[in-house]
C-alpha cells in the first residue's frame, strides 16, 4: 500500500492484479454459495419424485464416471498450460489450452446427451420436483463450464494476438481458478447426486 | 410462435383510469426529464460525462438520484394504500383487489430493492473511497455495470406500470401463490427479473467495496483506524456477497417454475414451497442488516462530528457490527415461526434473534455516550440521528416481542409486523440515508443544503412516522392482518384514518425535501463549501475539495490514527502542498457499462414477455461487451502532473478565500482543534 | 444571540416532543385496543401469550427508559451553546461504562431467552393442551377463499363456521387445497400455515363462551380480504345441538360436492354438510403429495388420530 504517486508502473500493475485476483476469489465464494443453495435444494427434493422416475432410473454410472474423468483431466491439462505460462512458452500454452477446451467440450457433449436422453424418455425437468432440482443443479454447473469454454476461446485468441503479456497472464490465472473451482463443484455433484443415486 | 411473445396491444393499461393515469405519469416523467436535458442543452454532458463515467463519485450521485426518484414512486404507492384502507370499511374503496395487490407488492419491492439499495450504494460510492484515502474503488468499470444493472431493474418495475401489470404476490413473492397456477400473468415475472438483474448488480457492488476496503486503503490506514462508516460498509459487503446468492437461487428457481414448467415450489408434482421461503429469508434477514449497517455508520459519523467529540466506544461499535453481521445469518427462521416447526427449532431461532438486540443496544448507548460531555450542534443530519435513536428503540422493543415465538403466533402477518419493520426501516435505514445525504451533499456538489428546509423535513418525517405507524401497532393488537383491501371490523377504521393522516404528514416531509433541494440549488452561492470541510469533520473525506477532484487526493494522505483528518488539523499538517505533483493514472470512461445495463433491461423484458429472440440477442450483446472489454488492456490514462497542479492551484486559491473554519460563527462551535496537551 | 439560543432550545427538546407525539398516537387507540382480541383473550393459550407480551415489555423498559432519559438530558445539557456544561472532546472509552453497556442488555436477553424457551414449549401449537382429555378433532381445509371445517368423529362439515364446546381442547389438523394460507383466531390463539400436500396442527381451547372471528392472514389472492369465519365457543349442550342442526342438512359432502365447493368463490355464506366423503382430508393431501416421503414441517404423535 505504498503511495501510488511514487511507485513504478509495474508495482502498480502488480497491485491491480492482486486486487483482481482477490475480487475473483470473492466472486468464487459467492458462486459457491449459489451452488450450496442448489445442493441443499437437491437434497431437500431428491425424494420428491411425484410418481415419476427416481435417481436409479435415470442415472448412468458409466457416463457420470466418464464426465468426471474428462473434467479432472481437463484440470490437469490446464495445470500444464499454467506451467507453460510461467515458462513463457506461448505455443505450449496455446496447445494445452486447446486440449483443455476439447476435454471440456467433451464433457458438455456427454452432459448434453444425458439431458436430451432423459427428456426424450419423459424424464425432463418438468416431470417432478426431483428432476427440476437435478437439471437445475447439474445444468447450472454445465452452464458454468460452457462459459468457461467461451473464456478459454477468448484467452486462446488473446494469447495468439497479444502474446503472454502481464494482463493476459493475469487473466489466464483467474481462468485457472474458475476452471479448478468447477472441477471441485463437479466432484461434489458426483458424490452428492450420482453416487448416492446409484448405490 | 409470436414475434412479440405474450405482448399484445391489450397489455397497455387502458382497462382502468387509475392504471392509465399511473402509466401516463410514468411516461410524462421520462419525457420531462428528456425535455429538461434538451432545454439546458445538456445531452452531450449527460452522455459523455455521466452515462459513460466510471468515477465513483458520479456513480454515487447517479445511484442517489435513482433512489430519490424511486422513493417518490414508492411513497405514492404507500399513500394510495393508506388512503384506500382509510375508506375501505365495508366498501371497496377506490382500488379493486387486483390493483391494491399490485400496489403493496410494488411498494415493498421498490423501497427495498430500488430505493434503499441504490441509496446505500450511492452513499458508499460517494464517500467510502475518500474515507480510506483512495482514488477510486477497486473496479471502476464493474462499478458502472452495477449501477446500470440496478437501473435496469428499476426501469423494469417502472415500465410495468405502462406495459402489463406488476406482481400481486407481495415483495416476498411467496409461492405457490406466485407460481403460474395462481398468478399466470406477467406481474410476478416483472418482479423476478427486476430483482434478479439488480441483484447481480448488488453482488458485484459488494465484491467491489470489499476489495476496495481490503486493498486500497491509504498508507497508515489500518483496519482499526478506519472510520466507522467504512467498517459498516465492510461488514455489509461481506453480507452482500454471502446473502445475495440465496435470493438469486430462489428467484431463478421461481422463474424456472414459471417459464419452463418446473416444480420447485408448486403445490403438487414434488414441489416444496417451504424451500423458497427458507432461501428467501436466508437472504432476507441479512438484507435487513445490509441496509441498516451503513446507516449505523452514517449515524456514527454524524453524532461524533456534531457533538464535536470523539466517537465513544469505537472498538465496541466495531465488535457490535461484526456480531450483528455474524448473527444475521442465524435468525432467518423467525420470519416463519408459524410454518409448523417444532418448539425446539422455534426456540433456537427465537433466542438467536433476541441476542441480536444486545449488540444493537450497545450501539445505541455508545451513540448516546458520544453526545455525553460533547458540544452538540443541531444540524439536520444530527436531528435525524436523534430522532432515530429515540424511535429505533421502540422498533427494537417490538422486534424482540416478535422474536418470541408464542407472541409471533398471534402477531405474525398482522399490521403489528408492518409497524415493526417500518419502525426499523424508516428511522433506522431511511433517516440514516437522509442524514448521510444532507451530511455529504456538500462533498458531492460543493454547496450545503438549506438547513431550514432540512429541519422542516425532519419534523414532518418524524411526526408523520409516529402518526402513521403507531396506529398500526394498535391495529395489530386488534388483529388486523396486513394486505387487506377492505375490511368489516369498524373498530379498525379510526386507526386507519389516523395512519392515513400520518402518511399525509410524511408527504409534507417529502415536499420539504424537494423544496430543500430546489432552494439550495437556487441559493447555492450563499452556502458554498470552499474548504471541502463544511462541518469541521473528522475523517478523510473532508480532506478533499468539494466536489472532490477526479483523483480525490493529489497526494495520498498518510494516516497516523483514528479520526485522521481531525488529527491532521490538530497537528497542523492539513492543507499542505507537496513539493511537486506526480502523474496520476486514471480509469478511462466507457460506454460498456451502460450498454450492458441496457442489454440487461432488454433481456429482462424479453424473459418477462417470452420474446425469445430478444433474450438471445441481448445475452449476445452482454457477452460481446464483456469480451471486448476484457480484451482491452488500454482502459486507463495518465493525468499529467501539470494538470494535477492546475486543479490543485485552483483549489488552494479557493481555500485562501475561505474562512479559516467553516463552522466558525455557528452557535455551539467548540473551536478549532488544538494540539492535545500531553497526557 | 438570544434568538439563536431560543432556537437551539427548541432542538434540544426534540426528544421530548417526539415522545409526546408517540404518546398521543398510542393514546388515541388506547381504549379500543384493550377490548381487542389480543389483549382481552378468551382462551388459556392466548392468555399466556398476552402475559408473555406484558412481561417482555416490562423487562425491556430497563433498557428503553434510560435511552429516552439519556437522549432528553444529553441533548439538553450538552447543547453547544451551553458553555457551562463539561466538554471532554477526547473522552471515548471508559471500562465501567462498556461493561454496563454490554452487560445490562445481555442480562435482559438471558432472562428473556429462558422465558422464551419455557413459553415456546408450553405454547407449542402442536402440543396437546390436556393429555387427560380427548380433544375434539377438527380438520381445517383452506380453499379459495373460504375455510372448510370437517368434524370426522361427527361426520359433518361446515364452511366458514367453527363451533367448539367451551373448556374442551380442540385439535385442528390443517391443510390447504390452494395457495399457502394461515389460520388464526386471535381471541383463542394461532396462527399456523396451511400448505397443500402437508398437514400442520393447531391446538386451542376456549374458556369463555362467545363468538370470535378467525381468518386467513396469509395473502392468497383477490378474495383474501373476505376469507374469514365465525368461531362459536358454546356450552357443551349447545354444541351438541349445533352438531344435530348440521346433521339435519340435506347436503352431503361427497367427492362431486367437494370439487364444486373447492372452486374459487368469495364471501361464501355458512354452509352445513351432513355426511362427508370418507378420508376426504387425507385425499386432499395425497392429491399433492403423490405418496412422496413425508413433507410436513414436523410431526408429533400427540393429539393426532390420523
mmCIF file with all atom_site columns, N, CA and C in Angstrom, chain B residues 585-612:
data_model
loop_
_atom_site.group_PDB
_atom_site.id
_atom_site.type_symbol
_atom_site.label_atom_id
_atom_site.label_alt_id
_atom_site.label_comp_id
_atom_site.label_asym_id
_atom_site.label_entity_id
_atom_site.label_seq_id
_atom_site.pdbx_PDB_ins_code
_atom_site.Cartn_x
_atom_site.Cartn_y
_atom_site.Cartn_z
_atom_site.occupancy
_atom_site.B_iso_or_equiv
_atom_site.pdbx_formal_charge
_atom_site.auth_seq_id
_atom_site.auth_comp_id
_atom_site.auth_asym_id
_atom_site.auth_atom_id
_atom_site.pdbx_PDB_model_num
ATOM 1  N N  . UNK B 1 585 ? -2.554  7.932   -12.637 1.00 0.00 ? 585 UNK B N  1
ATOM 2  C CA . UNK B 1 585 ? -3.211  7.020   -13.580 1.00 0.00 ? 585 UNK B CA 1
ATOM 3  C C  . UNK B 1 585 ? -4.689  6.954   -13.241 1.00 0.00 ? 585 UNK B C  1
ATOM 4  N N  . UNK B 1 586 ? -5.524  7.171   -14.260 1.00 0.00 ? 586 UNK B N  1
ATOM 5  C CA . UNK B 1 586 ? -6.973  7.209   -14.023 1.00 0.00 ? 586 UNK B CA 1
ATOM 6  C C  . UNK B 1 586 ? -7.674  6.248   -14.981 1.00 0.00 ? 586 UNK B C  1
ATOM 7  N N  . UNK B 1 587 ? -8.805  5.693   -14.562 1.00 0.00 ? 587 UNK B N  1
ATOM 8  C CA . UNK B 1 587 ? -9.566  4.828   -15.483 1.00 0.00 ? 587 UNK B CA 1
ATOM 9  C C  . UNK B 1 587 ? -10.254 5.665   -16.556 1.00 0.00 ? 587 UNK B C  1
ATOM 10 N N  . UNK B 1 588 ? -10.294 5.126   -17.771 1.00 0.00 ? 588 UNK B N  1
ATOM 11 C CA . UNK B 1 588 ? -10.971 5.820   -18.871 1.00 0.00 ? 588 UNK B CA 1
ATOM 12 C C  . UNK B 1 588 ? -12.471 5.604   -18.795 1.00 0.00 ? 588 UNK B C  1
ATOM 13 N N  . UNK B 1 589 ? -13.203 6.599   -19.236 1.00 0.00 ? 589 UNK B N  1
ATOM 14 C CA . UNK B 1 589 ? -14.650 6.414   -19.352 1.00 0.00 ? 589 UNK B CA 1
ATOM 15 C C  . UNK B 1 589 ? -14.963 5.363   -20.409 1.00 0.00 ? 589 UNK B C  1
ATOM 16 N N  . UNK B 1 590 ? -16.114 4.714   -20.254 1.00 0.00 ? 590 UNK B N  1
ATOM 17 C CA . UNK B 1 590 ? -16.512 3.713   -21.237 1.00 0.00 ? 590 UNK B CA 1
ATOM 18 C C  . UNK B 1 590 ? -18.031 3.600   -21.259 1.00 0.00 ? 590 UNK B C  1
ATOM 19 N N  . UNK B 1 591 ? -18.547 3.300   -22.441 1.00 0.00 ? 591 UNK B N  1
ATOM 20 C CA . UNK B 1 591 ? -19.990 3.095   -22.554 1.00 0.00 ? 591 UNK B CA 1
ATOM 21 C C  . UNK B 1 591 ? -20.393 1.656   -22.289 1.00 0.00 ? 591 UNK B C  1
ATOM 22 N N  . UNK B 1 592 ? -19.387 0.788   -22.072 1.00 0.00 ? 592 UNK B N  1
ATOM 23 C CA . UNK B 1 592 ? -19.699 -0.634  -21.939 1.00 0.00 ? 592 UNK B CA 1
ATOM 24 C C  . UNK B 1 592 ? -20.674 -0.879  -20.788 1.00 0.00 ? 592 UNK B C  1
ATOM 25 N N  . UNK B 1 593 ? -20.507 -0.130  -19.680 1.00 0.00 ? 593 UNK B N  1
ATOM 26 C CA . UNK B 1 593 ? -21.394 -0.330  -18.542 1.00 0.00 ? 593 UNK B CA 1
ATOM 27 C C  . UNK B 1 593 ? -22.839 -0.026  -18.907 1.00 0.00 ? 593 UNK B C  1
ATOM 28 N N  . UNK B 1 594 ? -23.056 1.121   -19.557 1.00 0.00 ? 594 UNK B N  1
ATOM 29 C CA . UNK B 1 594 ? -24.419 1.497   -19.936 1.00 0.00 ? 594 UNK B CA 1
ATOM 30 C C  . UNK B 1 594 ? -24.982 0.518   -20.965 1.00 0.00 ? 594 UNK B C  1
ATOM 31 N N  . UNK B 1 595 ? -24.115 0.029   -21.864 1.00 0.00 ? 595 UNK B N  1
ATOM 32 C CA . UNK B 1 595 ? -24.583 -0.941  -22.869 1.00 0.00 ? 595 UNK B CA 1
ATOM 33 C C  . UNK B 1 595 ? -25.039 -2.226  -22.185 1.00 0.00 ? 595 UNK B C  1
ATOM 34 N N  . UNK B 1 596 ? -24.235 -2.692  -21.219 1.00 0.00 ? 596 UNK B N  1
ATOM 35 C CA . UNK B 1 596 ? -24.616 -3.916  -20.508 1.00 0.00 ? 596 UNK B CA 1
ATOM 36 C C  . UNK B 1 596 ? -25.917 -3.699  -19.741 1.00 0.00 ? 596 UNK B C  1
ATOM 37 N N  . UNK B 1 597 ? -26.057 -2.515  -19.136 1.00 0.00 ? 597 UNK B N  1
ATOM 38 C CA . UNK B 1 597 ? -27.301 -2.219  -18.417 1.00 0.00 ? 597 UNK B CA 1
ATOM 39 C C  . UNK B 1 597 ? -28.487 -2.230  -19.362 1.00 0.00 ? 597 UNK B C  1
ATOM 40 N N  . UNK B 1 598 ? -28.341 -1.592  -20.525 1.00 0.00 ? 598 UNK B N  1
ATOM 41 C CA . UNK B 1 598 ? -29.447 -1.544  -21.483 1.00 0.00 ? 598 UNK B CA 1
ATOM 42 C C  . UNK B 1 598 ? -29.784 -2.946  -21.969 1.00 0.00 ? 598 UNK B C  1
ATOM 43 N N  . UNK B 1 599 ? -28.749 -3.729  -22.266 1.00 0.00 ? 599 UNK B N  1
ATOM 44 C CA . UNK B 1 599 ? -28.999 -5.100  -22.724 1.00 0.00 ? 599 UNK B CA 1
ATOM 45 C C  . UNK B 1 599 ? -29.620 -5.924  -21.594 1.00 0.00 ? 599 UNK B C  1
ATOM 46 N N  . UNK B 1 600 ? -29.220 -5.654  -20.352 1.00 0.00 ? 600 UNK B N  1
ATOM 47 C CA . UNK B 1 600 ? -29.813 -6.354  -19.212 1.00 0.00 ? 600 UNK B CA 1
ATOM 48 C C  . UNK B 1 600 ? -31.294 -6.042  -19.111 1.00 0.00 ? 600 UNK B C  1
ATOM 49 N N  . UNK B 1 601 ? -31.637 -4.779  -19.342 1.00 0.00 ? 601 UNK B N  1
ATOM 50 C CA . UNK B 1 601 ? -33.050 -4.399  -19.340 1.00 0.00 ? 601 UNK B CA 1
ATOM 51 C C  . UNK B 1 601 ? -33.802 -5.140  -20.448 1.00 0.00 ? 601 UNK B C  1
ATOM 52 N N  . UNK B 1 602 ? -33.211 -5.143  -21.635 1.00 0.00 ? 602 UNK B N  1
ATOM 53 C CA . UNK B 1 602 ? -33.864 -5.815  -22.770 1.00 0.00 ? 602 UNK B CA 1
ATOM 54 C C  . UNK B 1 602 ? -34.017 -7.303  -22.486 1.00 0.00 ? 602 UNK B C  1
ATOM 55 N N  . UNK B 1 603 ? -33.000 -7.899  -21.871 1.00 0.00 ? 603 UNK B N  1
ATOM 56 C CA . UNK B 1 603 ? -33.065 -9.315  -21.544 1.00 0.00 ? 603 UNK B CA 1
ATOM 57 C C  . UNK B 1 603 ? -34.206 -9.585  -20.562 1.00 0.00 ? 603 UNK B C  1
ATOM 58 N N  . UNK B 1 604 ? -34.276 -8.767  -19.514 1.00 0.00 ? 604 UNK B N  1
ATOM 59 C CA . UNK B 1 604 ? -35.346 -8.942  -18.539 1.00 0.00 ? 604 UNK B CA 1
ATOM 60 C C  . UNK B 1 604 ? -36.711 -8.806  -19.197 1.00 0.00 ? 604 UNK B C  1
ATOM 61 N N  . UNK B 1 605 ? -36.858 -7.778  -20.011 1.00 0.00 ? 605 UNK B N  1
ATOM 62 C CA . UNK B 1 605 ? -38.136 -7.535  -20.686 1.00 0.00 ? 605 UNK B CA 1
ATOM 63 C C  . UNK B 1 605 ? -38.502 -8.732  -21.559 1.00 0.00 ? 605 UNK B C  1
ATOM 64 N N  . UNK B 1 606 ? -37.489 -9.261  -22.265 1.00 0.00 ? 606 UNK B N  1
ATOM 65 C CA . UNK B 1 606 ? -37.737 -10.400 -23.149 1.00 0.00 ? 606 UNK B CA 1
ATOM 66 C C  . UNK B 1 606 ? -38.145 -11.633 -22.348 1.00 0.00 ? 606 UNK B C  1
ATOM 67 N N  . UNK B 1 607 ? -37.505 -11.856 -21.212 1.00 0.00 ? 607 UNK B N  1
ATOM 68 C CA . UNK B 1 607 ? -37.847 -13.036 -20.414 1.00 0.00 ? 607 UNK B CA 1
ATOM 69 C C  . UNK B 1 607 ? -39.242 -12.905 -19.810 1.00 0.00 ? 607 UNK B C  1
ATOM 70 N N  . UNK B 1 608 ? -39.634 -11.674 -19.494 1.00 0.00 ? 608 UNK B N  1
ATOM 71 C CA . UNK B 1 608 ? -40.956 -11.453 -18.914 1.00 0.00 ? 608 UNK B CA 1
ATOM 72 C C  . UNK B 1 608 ? -42.048 -11.748 -19.939 1.00 0.00 ? 608 UNK B C  1
ATOM 73 N N  . UNK B 1 609 ? -41.800 -11.306 -21.174 1.00 0.00 ? 609 UNK B N  1
ATOM 74 C CA . UNK B 1 609 ? -42.840 -11.422 -22.200 1.00 0.00 ? 609 UNK B CA 1
ATOM 75 C C  . UNK B 1 609 ? -42.625 -12.610 -23.119 1.00 0.00 ? 609 UNK B C  1
ATOM 76 N N  . UNK B 1 610 ? -41.630 -13.440 -22.812 1.00 0.00 ? 610 UNK B N  1
ATOM 77 C CA . UNK B 1 610 ? -41.334 -14.626 -23.608 1.00 0.00 ? 610 UNK B CA 1
ATOM 78 C C  . UNK B 1 610 ? -40.997 -14.277 -25.053 1.00 0.00 ? 610 UNK B C  1
ATOM 79 N N  . UNK B 1 611 ? -40.186 -13.230 -25.243 1.00 0.00 ? 611 UNK B N  1
ATOM 80 C CA . UNK B 1 611 ? -39.736 -12.849 -26.587 1.00 0.00 ? 611 UNK B CA 1
ATOM 81 C C  . UNK B 1 611 ? -38.342 -13.440 -26.740 1.00 0.00 ? 611 UNK B C  1
ATOM 82 N N  . UNK B 1 612 ? -38.283 -14.703 -27.157 1.00 0.00 ? 612 UNK B N  1
ATOM 83 C CA . UNK B 1 612 ? -37.022 -15.441 -27.009 1.00 0.00 ? 612 UNK B CA 1
ATOM 84 C C  . UNK B 1 612 ? -35.900 -14.884 -27.869 1.00 0.00 ? 612 UNK B C  1
#
